[in-house]
CSV table of C-alpha atoms in Angstrom, one decimal:
chain,number,residue,atom,x,y,z
A,39,MET,CA,20.1,39.6,8.5
A,40,SER,CA,22.7,39.3,10.9
A,41,ARG,CA,24.6,36.8,11.9
A,42,GLU,CA,22.8,36.1,15.4
A,43,THR,CA,19.2,35.6,13.6
A,44,ILE,CA,21.1,33.5,10.6
A,45,ARG,CA,22.9,31.8,13.8
A,46,ARG,CA,18.8,31.8,15.1
A,47,LEU,CA,17.8,30.1,12.2
A,48,PHE,CA,19.9,27.4,11.4
A,49,GLU,CA,19.3,26.2,14.7
A,50,GLU,CA,15.6,26.5,14.9
A,51,GLU,CA,16.2,24.1,11.6
A,52,LEU,CA,17.9,21.6,13.5
A,53,LYS,CA,15.9,20.9,16.4
A,54,THR,CA,14.3,17.3,16.6
A,55,ALA,CA,10.5,16.5,17.2
A,56,LEU,CA,12.2,15.2,20.7
A,57,SER,CA,14.0,18.3,21.2
A,58,LYS,CA,10.9,21.2,21.0
A,59,LEU,CA,9.5,18.8,24.2
A,60,PRO,CA,9.9,19.9,28.2
A,61,PRO,CA,13.0,18.3,29.3
A,62,LYS,CA,10.4,16.0,31.5
A,63,LEU,CA,9.0,14.6,28.7
A,64,GLN,CA,12.3,14.4,26.8
A,65,GLU,CA,13.8,12.1,29.7
A,66,ASN,CA,10.5,9.9,30.0
A,67,PHE,CA,11.0,9.6,26.1
A,68,PHE,CA,14.7,8.2,26.5
A,69,GLU,CA,14.3,6.3,29.2
A,70,TYR,CA,11.3,4.6,27.3
A,71,ALA,CA,13.7,4.1,24.4
A,72,GLU,CA,16.2,1.6,26.7
A,73,GLU,CA,13.3,0.0,27.7
A,74,ALA,CA,12.2,-0.8,24.2
A,75,ALA,CA,16.0,-1.5,23.3
A,76,ARG,CA,16.1,-4.0,26.2
A,77,LYS,CA,12.7,-6.0,25.0
A,78,THR,CA,13.5,-5.9,21.4
A,79,VAL,CA,17.3,-7.5,22.0
A,80,GLU,CA,15.6,-10.3,24.0
A,81,MET,CA,13.3,-10.8,21.3
A,82,ILE,CA,16.0,-11.1,19.1
A,83,VAL,CA,17.5,-13.8,20.9
A,84,ARG,CA,14.7,-15.7,21.1
A,85,ASP,CA,14.2,-16.0,17.6
A,86,ARG,CA,17.2,-16.9,16.5
A,87,VAL,CA,16.6,-20.6,16.6
A,88,LYS,CA,13.1,-19.8,15.3
A,89,ILE,CA,14.2,-18.1,12.2
A,90,SER,CA,17.1,-20.6,11.2
A,91,ASN,CA,14.7,-23.5,11.6
A,92,ILE,CA,12.4,-21.6,8.8
A,93,GLY,CA,15.3,-21.6,6.5
A,94,ARG,CA,15.8,-25.1,6.0
A,95,TYR,CA,12.1,-24.9,4.1
A,96,LEU,CA,12.7,-22.1,2.2
A,97,SER,CA,14.1,-22.5,-1.5
A,98,PHE,CA,15.4,-19.0,-3.4
A,99,ARG,CA,16.5,-18.4,-7.0
A,100,ASP,CA,19.0,-16.5,-8.5
A,101,ILE,CA,17.9,-13.4,-10.4
A,102,PRO,CA,19.0,-14.1,-13.6
A,103,ASP,CA,21.0,-11.4,-15.9
A,104,ILE,CA,19.6,-11.7,-19.2
A,105,LEU,CA,19.3,-8.1,-20.5
A,106,ASP,CA,21.2,-7.3,-23.6
A,107,ARG,CA,19.3,-3.4,-24.3
A,108,ASP,CA,18.0,-0.4,-22.9
A,109,LEU,CA,14.6,-1.8,-21.7
A,110,VAL,CA,11.7,1.5,-21.8
A,111,VAL,CA,9.8,0.8,-18.3
A,112,GLY,CA,6.9,2.9,-17.7
A,113,VAL,CA,6.3,3.7,-13.7
A,114,VAL,CA,3.4,4.9,-12.1
A,115,ASP,CA,2.7,6.5,-8.6
A,116,GLY,CA,-0.4,8.5,-6.7
A,117,SER,CA,0.2,10.6,-3.2
A,118,SER,CA,-2.9,12.1,-0.9
A,119,SER,CA,-2.5,14.7,2.0
A,120,PRO,CA,-1.3,12.4,5.1
A,121,THR,CA,-4.3,14.4,7.1
A,122,PHE,CA,-6.9,16.6,5.9
A,123,ASN,CA,-7.2,20.1,6.6
A,124,ASP,CA,-10.5,20.8,8.6
A,125,ARG,CA,-12.6,24.0,8.1
A,126,LEU,CA,-15.4,24.9,10.6
A,127,GLY,CA,-17.7,23.5,7.5
A,128,TYR,CA,-15.3,21.3,4.9
A,129,ARG,CA,-12.6,18.4,5.7
A,130,ILE,CA,-10.1,19.6,2.5
A,131,GLY,CA,-8.0,16.7,1.2
A,132,VAL,CA,-5.7,16.8,-2.3
A,133,TYR,CA,-4.4,14.1,-4.1
A,134,THR,CA,-2.0,13.6,-7.5
A,135,ALA,CA,-0.6,10.9,-9.6
A,136,CYS,CA,2.2,11.0,-12.2
A,137,TYR,CA,4.1,8.3,-14.9
A,138,MET,CA,7.6,8.8,-15.9
A,139,VAL,CA,8.9,6.8,-18.9
A,140,PHE,CA,12.5,5.7,-19.1
A,141,GLU,CA,14.5,4.3,-21.5
A,142,GLY,CA,17.8,2.6,-19.7
A,143,ASP,CA,18.8,5.4,-17.4
A,144,LYS,CA,17.1,7.6,-19.2
A,145,ILE,CA,14.0,9.8,-18.7
A,146,ILE,CA,12.0,10.3,-22.0
A,147,SER,CA,8.5,11.5,-20.6
A,148,ASP,CA,9.6,14.5,-19.0
A,149,ARG,CA,8.0,16.8,-21.5
A,150,ASP,CA,5.2,15.4,-21.4
A,151,ASP,CA,2.0,17.1,-20.8
A,152,GLU,CA,-0.3,14.2,-20.3
A,153,SER,CA,2.2,12.5,-17.5
A,154,MET,CA,0.8,14.4,-14.4
A,155,GLU,CA,-2.8,15.5,-12.4
A,156,ALA,CA,-4.0,16.7,-9.4
A,157,GLY,CA,-7.5,16.5,-7.9
A,158,TYR,CA,-9.1,17.5,-4.8
A,159,MET,CA,-11.8,16.2,-1.8
A,160,MET,CA,-13.9,19.0,-0.1
A,161,VAL,CA,-16.9,17.0,1.6
A,162,SER,CA,-18.4,18.5,4.9
A,163,GLN,CA,-16.9,18.5,8.3
A,164,THR,CA,-19.5,16.3,10.0
A,165,GLY,CA,-18.9,13.1,7.7
A,166,ASP,CA,-16.9,10.3,9.2
A,167,ILE,CA,-13.3,10.7,8.8
A,168,LEU,CA,-12.5,7.0,8.3
A,169,GLN,CA,-14.9,6.8,5.9
A,170,THR,CA,-13.7,10.4,4.1
A,171,HIS,CA,-10.2,9.2,3.9
A,172,LYS,CA,-11.1,5.9,1.8
A,173,ILE,CA,-12.6,7.7,-0.9
A,174,LEU,CA,-10.1,10.2,-0.7
A,175,SER,CA,-7.8,7.1,-1.6
A,176,LEU,CA,-10.3,5.9,-4.0
A,177,LEU,CA,-10.0,9.0,-6.1
A,178,MET,CA,-6.2,8.5,-6.0
A,179,THR,CA,-5.8,5.4,-7.0
A,180,SER,CA,-8.4,5.7,-9.5
A,181,LYS,CA,-6.3,8.8,-11.5
A,182,GLU,CA,-2.8,6.6,-10.7
A,183,ARG,CA,-4.3,3.6,-12.9
A,184,GLU,CA,-6.1,5.7,-15.4
A,185,LEU,CA,-2.7,7.6,-15.8
A,186,ALA,CA,-0.9,4.1,-15.6
A,187,LEU,CA,-3.0,3.0,-18.8
A,188,ARG,CA,-2.6,6.2,-20.8
A,189,CYS,CA,1.2,5.4,-20.2
A,190,MET,CA,1.2,2.4,-21.7
A,191,LYS,CA,-1.2,3.5,-24.5
A,192,ASN,CA,1.2,6.6,-25.5
A,193,TYR,CA,4.9,4.7,-24.9
A,194,ASP,CA,5.7,1.2,-25.9
A,195,VAL,CA,6.6,0.5,-22.6
A,196,ASP,CA,8.2,-3.4,-21.7
A,197,ILE,CA,7.1,-2.9,-18.1
A,198,MET,CA,4.6,-1.0,-16.3
A,199,LEU,CA,5.9,-0.6,-12.7
A,200,ILE,CA,2.6,0.1,-10.4
A,201,ASP,CA,3.3,1.6,-6.9
A,202,GLY,CA,1.5,-0.8,-4.5
A,203,ALA,CA,-0.7,-3.6,-5.0
A,204,PHE,CA,-2.8,-4.7,-8.0
A,205,TYR,CA,-5.3,-5.2,-5.5
A,206,GLY,CA,-4.6,-3.4,-1.9
A,207,PHE,CA,-7.7,-0.6,-2.8
A,208,ARG,CA,-10.3,-3.3,-1.9
A,209,THR,CA,-9.1,-3.0,2.3
A,210,ARG,CA,-12.5,-1.0,3.9
A,211,CYS,CA,-14.1,-0.4,0.2
A,212,SER,CA,-17.2,-2.3,2.2
A,213,GLU,CA,-17.3,0.8,4.8
A,214,VAL,CA,-17.9,3.4,1.8
A,215,LYS,CA,-19.6,1.7,-1.2
A,216,LYS,CA,-23.1,2.9,-0.4
A,217,LEU,CA,-22.1,6.3,0.1
A,218,ASN,CA,-24.0,8.9,-2.2
A,219,LEU,CA,-21.1,11.3,-3.7
A,220,ALA,CA,-23.2,13.3,-5.6
A,221,GLU,CA,-24.8,13.9,-2.5
A,222,MET,CA,-20.5,14.6,-0.9
A,223,GLY,CA,-19.8,17.3,-3.3
A,224,ILE,CA,-18.2,14.8,-5.7
A,225,GLU,CA,-18.0,15.4,-8.9
A,226,GLY,CA,-18.3,12.0,-11.9
A,227,TYR,CA,-19.6,9.6,-9.5
A,228,ARG,CA,-23.2,8.8,-8.3
A,229,SER,CA,-21.8,6.6,-5.4
A,230,ALA,CA,-19.0,5.3,-4.1
A,231,TRP,CA,-19.6,1.9,-6.0
A,232,ASP,CA,-18.9,3.7,-9.1
A,233,LEU,CA,-15.6,5.0,-8.3
A,234,ILE,CA,-15.0,0.8,-6.7
A,235,GLU,CA,-16.2,-0.3,-10.1
A,236,ARG,CA,-14.0,2.3,-11.9
A,237,VAL,CA,-10.6,1.6,-10.0
A,238,LEU,CA,-11.1,-2.3,-10.2
A,239,THR,CA,-11.9,-2.2,-14.1
A,240,PHE,CA,-8.4,0.4,-14.4
A,241,THR,CA,-6.8,-2.8,-12.6
A,242,ARG,CA,-8.0,-5.9,-14.6
A,243,HIS,CA,-6.8,-3.7,-17.6
A,244,LEU,CA,-3.6,-3.1,-16.1
A,245,VAL,CA,-3.5,-7.1,-15.0
A,246,ARG,CA,-4.4,-8.1,-18.3
A,247,SER,CA,-2.0,-6.0,-20.4
A,248,GLY,CA,0.8,-8.3,-20.0
A,249,LYS,CA,3.2,-5.6,-18.8
A,250,ALA,CA,2.0,-4.7,-15.2
A,251,VAL,CA,4.1,-5.4,-12.5
A,252,ALA,CA,3.5,-3.9,-8.9
A,253,VAL,CA,6.2,-3.2,-6.6
A,254,ILE,CA,4.6,-3.6,-3.1
A,255,LYS,CA,6.5,-1.6,0.0
A,256,ARG,CA,4.2,-2.0,2.3
A,257,LEU,CA,3.7,-5.5,3.5
A,258,ARG,CA,2.1,-6.9,6.4
A,259,THR,CA,1.5,-10.4,4.9
A,260,SER,CA,2.7,-13.5,7.4
A,261,ALA,CA,2.4,-16.6,4.7
A,262,ILE,CA,5.4,-17.8,6.4
A,263,ASP,CA,3.9,-17.8,9.9
A,264,GLY,CA,1.0,-19.5,8.6
A,265,TRP,CA,2.6,-22.1,6.9
A,266,ILE,CA,4.7,-22.8,10.2
A,267,LEU,CA,1.1,-22.8,12.1
A,268,SER,CA,-0.5,-25.6,9.7
A,269,LYS,CA,2.3,-27.4,10.3
A,270,THR,CA,1.8,-27.5,14.2
A,271,TRP,CA,-1.0,-25.9,15.4
A,272,SER,CA,0.5,-24.2,18.3
A,273,ILE,CA,0.3,-20.6,18.3
A,274,SER,CA,4.1,-20.3,20.5
A,275,GLU,CA,5.8,-21.7,17.7
A,276,ILE,CA,5.5,-19.2,14.9
A,277,THR,CA,8.0,-16.2,14.9
A,278,LYS,CA,4.6,-13.2,15.0
A,279,ARG,CA,6.7,-11.7,12.2
A,280,ASN,CA,5.7,-10.8,8.8
A,281,ASP,CA,7.2,-11.9,5.6
A,282,ARG,CA,9.6,-9.3,4.9
A,283,SER,CA,10.8,-9.2,7.9
A,284,ILE,CA,11.6,-12.6,8.2
A,285,LEU,CA,13.3,-12.6,4.8
A,286,ARG,CA,15.1,-9.8,5.5
A,287,MET,CA,17.1,-12.3,7.8
A,288,LEU,CA,17.2,-15.2,5.1
A,289,LEU,CA,16.9,-14.3,1.5
A,290,PRO,CA,20.6,-13.2,-0.1
A,291,TYR,CA,21.3,-10.6,-2.0
A,292,GLY,CA,20.6,-11.2,-5.6
A,293,LYS,CA,18.2,-14.1,-5.3
A,294,TYR,CA,14.7,-14.1,-5.1
A,295,PHE,CA,11.5,-16.3,-3.0
A,296,ASN,CA,8.5,-17.3,-4.5
A,297,TYR,CA,5.8,-18.0,-2.2
A,298,ARG,CA,4.4,-20.9,-5.1
A,299,ASP,CA,7.8,-22.6,-4.3
A,300,PHE,CA,7.0,-22.9,-0.9
A,301,ILE,CA,3.3,-23.4,-0.7
A,302,GLY,CA,2.5,-24.8,-3.9
A,303,ASP,CA,-0.5,-24.2,-6.1
A,304,ARG,CA,-3.6,-25.4,-4.1
A,305,TRP,CA,-3.2,-22.8,-1.6
A,306,SER,CA,-2.3,-19.0,-1.5
A,307,TYR,CA,-0.3,-16.7,0.1
A,308,LEU,CA,-3.5,-15.1,1.3
A,309,HIS,CA,-4.7,-18.1,2.5
A,310,TYR,CA,-1.9,-18.9,4.6
A,311,SER,CA,-1.4,-15.4,5.9
A,312,SER,CA,-5.3,-15.3,7.3
A,313,LEU,CA,-4.7,-18.7,9.0
A,314,ILE,CA,-3.3,-16.1,11.3
A,315,SER,CA,-5.6,-13.6,11.3
A,316,TRP,CA,-8.5,-16.1,11.9
A,317,TYR,CA,-6.8,-18.6,14.5
A,318,ASN,CA,-8.8,-17.8,17.7
A,319,ASP,CA,-12.0,-18.6,15.1
A,320,ILE,CA,-10.1,-21.8,14.2
A,321,VAL,CA,-9.5,-23.2,17.6
A,322,GLU,CA,-13.2,-21.8,19.2
A,323,LYS,CA,-14.9,-23.8,16.1
A,324,LYS,CA,-13.2,-26.9,16.9
A,325,ILE,CA,-11.8,-27.1,13.2
A,326,VAL,CA,-8.5,-28.5,14.3
A,327,LYS,CA,-8.9,-31.5,16.5
A,328,GLU,CA,-5.7,-33.6,17.9
A,329,ASP,CA,-7.8,-37.0,16.8
A,330,LYS,CA,-7.4,-35.8,12.7
A,331,SER,CA,-4.4,-36.3,10.9
A,332,MET,CA,-2.0,-32.9,10.1
A,333,ASP,CA,-2.9,-33.0,6.8
A,334,GLU,CA,-7.1,-33.1,7.4
A,335,ASN,CA,-6.2,-30.2,10.4
A,336,THR,CA,-4.9,-28.2,7.4
A,337,ARG,CA,-6.8,-28.6,4.6
A,338,GLU,CA,-10.3,-28.2,7.1
A,339,ALA,CA,-8.7,-24.9,7.8
A,340,LEU,CA,-7.9,-23.6,4.8
A,341,GLU,CA,-11.1,-24.4,3.5
A,342,TYR,CA,-12.6,-22.4,6.5
A,343,VAL,CA,-10.2,-19.8,5.3
A,344,ASP,CA,-11.5,-19.4,1.8
A,345,LYS,CA,-14.9,-19.2,2.9
A,346,LYS,CA,-14.1,-16.3,5.2
A,347,LEU,CA,-12.3,-14.4,2.6
A,348,LYS,CA,-15.0,-15.2,-0.2
A,349,THR,CA,-17.0,-13.3,2.4
A,350,GLN,CA,-15.1,-10.4,2.8
A,351,ILE,CA,-14.4,-9.9,-0.8
A,352,HIS,CA,-18.3,-10.1,-1.4
A,353,THR,CA,-18.5,-7.4,1.1
A,354,ASP,CA,-15.7,-5.0,-0.1
A,355,LEU,CA,-16.1,-5.5,-4.2
A,356,CYS,CA,-19.3,-7.3,-5.3
A,357,GLN,CA,-23.3,-5.1,-5.6
A,358,HIS,CA,-24.5,-5.6,-2.2
A,359,ASN,CA,-28.1,-5.8,-4.0
A,360,THR,CA,-27.3,-9.8,-5.6
A,361,GLY,CA,-28.8,-12.7,-4.6
A,362,SER,CA,-26.8,-15.4,-3.0
A,363,HIS,CA,-26.0,-17.1,-6.5
A,364,GLU,CA,-24.5,-13.5,-7.9
A,365,ARG,CA,-22.6,-12.9,-4.4
A,366,ASP,CA,-20.7,-16.5,-4.0
A,367,THR,CA,-20.3,-16.3,-7.8
A,368,CYS,CA,-19.0,-12.9,-7.7
A,369,ALA,CA,-16.9,-13.8,-4.8
A,370,ALA,CA,-15.2,-17.4,-5.5
A,371,ASN,CA,-14.3,-15.4,-9.2
A,372,LEU,CA,-12.4,-12.6,-7.2
A,373,LEU,CA,-10.7,-14.7,-5.1
A,374,LYS,CA,-9.3,-16.0,-7.7
A,375,GLU,CA,-8.3,-13.3,-9.8
A,376,ILE,CA,-6.8,-11.9,-6.9
A,377,THR,CA,-5.0,-14.7,-5.7
A,378,SER,CA,-3.8,-16.2,-9.3
A,379,ARG,CA,-1.0,-13.2,-9.4
A,380,PRO,CA,2.0,-14.5,-8.5
A,381,ARG,CA,3.8,-12.8,-5.5
A,382,ILE,CA,7.7,-13.1,-4.8
A,383,HIS,CA,10.2,-11.3,-2.7
A,384,VAL,CA,13.4,-9.7,-4.4
A,385,ARG,CA,16.5,-8.8,-2.4
A,386,LEU,CA,17.8,-6.3,-4.1
A,387,SER,CA,20.3,-4.7,-2.0
A,388,PRO,CA,22.8,-6.2,0.9
A,389,TYR,CA,21.6,-3.3,2.8
A,390,THR,CA,18.2,-3.3,2.6
A,391,ALA,CA,14.9,-5.7,2.9
A,392,PRO,CA,13.6,-7.4,0.2
A,393,VAL,CA,10.7,-5.6,-1.9
A,394,CYS,CA,7.6,-7.9,-3.0
A,395,LEU,CA,6.3,-8.0,-6.9
A,396,GLU,CA,3.2,-9.3,-8.4
A,397,ILE,CA,3.2,-10.1,-11.4
A,398,GLY,CA,0.8,-9.6,-14.0
A,399,GLU,CA,-0.7,-11.8,-16.8
A,400,ASN,CA,1.3,-13.0,-19.5
A,401,VAL,CA,4.8,-11.1,-18.1
A,402,ASP,CA,8.3,-12.2,-19.2
A,403,LEU,CA,9.6,-12.5,-14.9
A,404,GLU,CA,12.8,-13.3,-16.2
A,405,MET,CA,13.1,-10.1,-18.0
A,406,VAL,CA,11.2,-8.1,-14.8
A,407,LEU,CA,14.1,-9.8,-12.2
A,408,ALA,CA,16.9,-9.1,-14.4
A,409,TYR,CA,15.7,-5.0,-14.6
A,410,VAL,CA,14.8,-4.6,-11.3
A,411,LEU,CA,18.5,-5.9,-10.1
A,412,LYS,CA,20.3,-4.0,-13.0
A,413,SER,CA,18.2,-0.7,-11.7
A,414,ALA,CA,18.0,-1.0,-8.1
A,415,ASN,CA,18.8,1.7,-6.0
A,416,LEU,CA,21.2,0.0,-3.0
A,417,ALA,CA,20.3,2.7,-0.7
A,418,THR,CA,16.5,2.1,-0.8
A,419,GLY,CA,16.5,-1.8,-2.2
A,420,LEU,CA,13.9,-0.7,-5.1
A,421,PRO,CA,14.0,0.0,-8.6
A,422,PHE,CA,15.7,3.4,-9.2
A,423,PRO,CA,12.2,4.5,-11.6
A,424,ILE,CA,10.0,4.0,-8.0
A,425,ASP,CA,11.8,6.2,-6.3
A,426,LEU,CA,11.9,8.7,-8.4
A,427,VAL,CA,8.6,9.1,-9.3
A,428,ASP,CA,7.6,9.2,-5.3
A,429,GLU,CA,9.7,11.9,-5.0
A,430,MET,CA,8.4,13.8,-7.6
A,431,ILE,CA,4.6,13.1,-6.3
A,432,SER,CA,5.1,13.3,-2.9
A,433,ILE,CA,2.5,15.3,-0.8
A,434,ASP,CA,3.9,17.8,2.0
A,435,ARG,CA,1.4,17.3,4.7
A,436,GLU,CA,0.7,21.0,4.9
A,437,LEU,CA,-0.5,21.3,0.8
A,438,ALA,CA,-4.3,20.6,2.1
A,439,LYS,CA,-3.5,23.4,4.2
A,440,GLU,CA,-2.5,25.9,1.8
A,441,PHE,CA,-4.9,24.7,-1.0
A,442,ALA,CA,-7.7,25.3,1.5
A,443,GLU,CA,-6.0,28.8,2.0
A,444,GLU,CA,-6.0,29.4,-1.3
A,445,VAL,CA,-9.9,28.9,-1.6
A,446,GLU,CA,-10.4,31.0,1.2
A,447,ALA,CA,-8.8,34.0,-0.2
A,448,ARG,CA,-10.5,33.6,-3.5
A,449,LEU,CA,-13.6,33.8,-1.6
A,450,LEU,CA,-12.8,37.0,0.3
A,451,LEU,CA,-12.5,38.5,-3.1
A,452,ASN,CA,-15.8,37.7,-4.1
A,453,ARG,CA,-18.1,40.1,-3.5
A,454,GLU,CA,-21.3,37.7,-3.6
A,455,VAL,CA,-20.5,36.6,-0.1
A,456,SER,CA,-19.7,38.1,3.2
A,457,SER,CA,-16.4,37.6,5.0
A,458,ASP,CA,-18.8,35.9,7.9
A,459,GLU,CA,-20.4,33.3,5.8
A,460,VAL,CA,-16.8,33.0,3.9
A,461,GLU,CA,-15.4,32.3,8.0
A,462,SER,CA,-18.2,30.3,9.1
A,463,ARG,CA,-17.5,27.4,6.5
A,464,LEU,CA,-13.6,27.9,5.8
A,465,GLU,CA,-11.9,29.4,9.4
A,466,PRO,CA,-9.4,26.9,10.8
A,467,LEU,CA,-11.5,24.1,13.1
A,468,ASN,CA,-8.7,24.0,15.3
A,469,PRO,CA,-7.2,28.1,15.3
A,470,GLN,CA,-4.2,26.4,17.6
A,471,LYS,CA,-3.0,24.0,14.9
A,472,GLU,CA,-2.5,27.0,12.7
A,473,ILE,CA,-0.6,28.9,14.3
């Protein structure tokens, strides 16, 4: 290989996404970046006083340092293809799941053949793509939770770390739970409801194990803003920022914030966060009135939110053909189940935002806090096992395409079908994207 060829390859590797655009579009984006930066400075300056005032109402606790031995810790994660590979006849996606086990900083599961699995989804191109994405996500979550339970069966772990909220899968289940998965070609389930029920069952086993802790990285909860709203009923008083963003400014390194210290036990972080989501409804229905006391307005607004959450949860996680009494009981029990898990924010690095932990039943919180601080990766603000399993299992966006090409190649070698029959199903939907 000549030096010129090596130079060209190196330059190609160094090209950024922006540099690949025409100069005119590059110029546009640089101008927009300047505009966005200016607007952000204005918002930061405007919010300084609000953030400072919020700090007076929040209390933080020290993370204990109580570890006197190396803990055995399991960690599980799953990954699915960011995009489907679209063919003329099929939409193809893949997923993986993996657990790792650590004793102190030593991996003790590296020769465990049961520690990782993969799967795929190959369904008709004509289906709703959002529904297809949700099914793929549920398949991945099911496998991830199954492996977490397997890990606890195979190893005597002190802590089992789960990547993502225990009940985070419930969102948009209502859109798919009536789908017939058998007709879609997905084996092992009659309907999407069977799949949802399986994930819910696995999740409950994890929550009740006395060892499970969920590590929530992508958190959009706005309970702090919801609490401010409940004291003012003025949308202009809130920060319009999620809790993690606010706590990035206020929570010191080595300390943690517990929602229950802030809002008490009567209502949950989810109720206060939902005040923001349903504020317009609350105003339009005149639930909040000037002639009522602040406490009365807050109580009635939160009761309204409670009913809305139960409706949402019933729609997502209760069987659709139940009567009204069964429906109400199911929704009430599930809402209590979901919100009964304590959530705390932990600042594990001075350089990054806090991470949210959701604590399973009968888990030793002090042991968990001491462990996550001791095992923190200062670059990410996460326990290092979470980083390692994520690196191990993450799916490249090209994997679904390569899997589809492998299926296509095997079919083209099969004498029972013609190449035209194969290509009518597996030729890329958009040939330009395959070049």
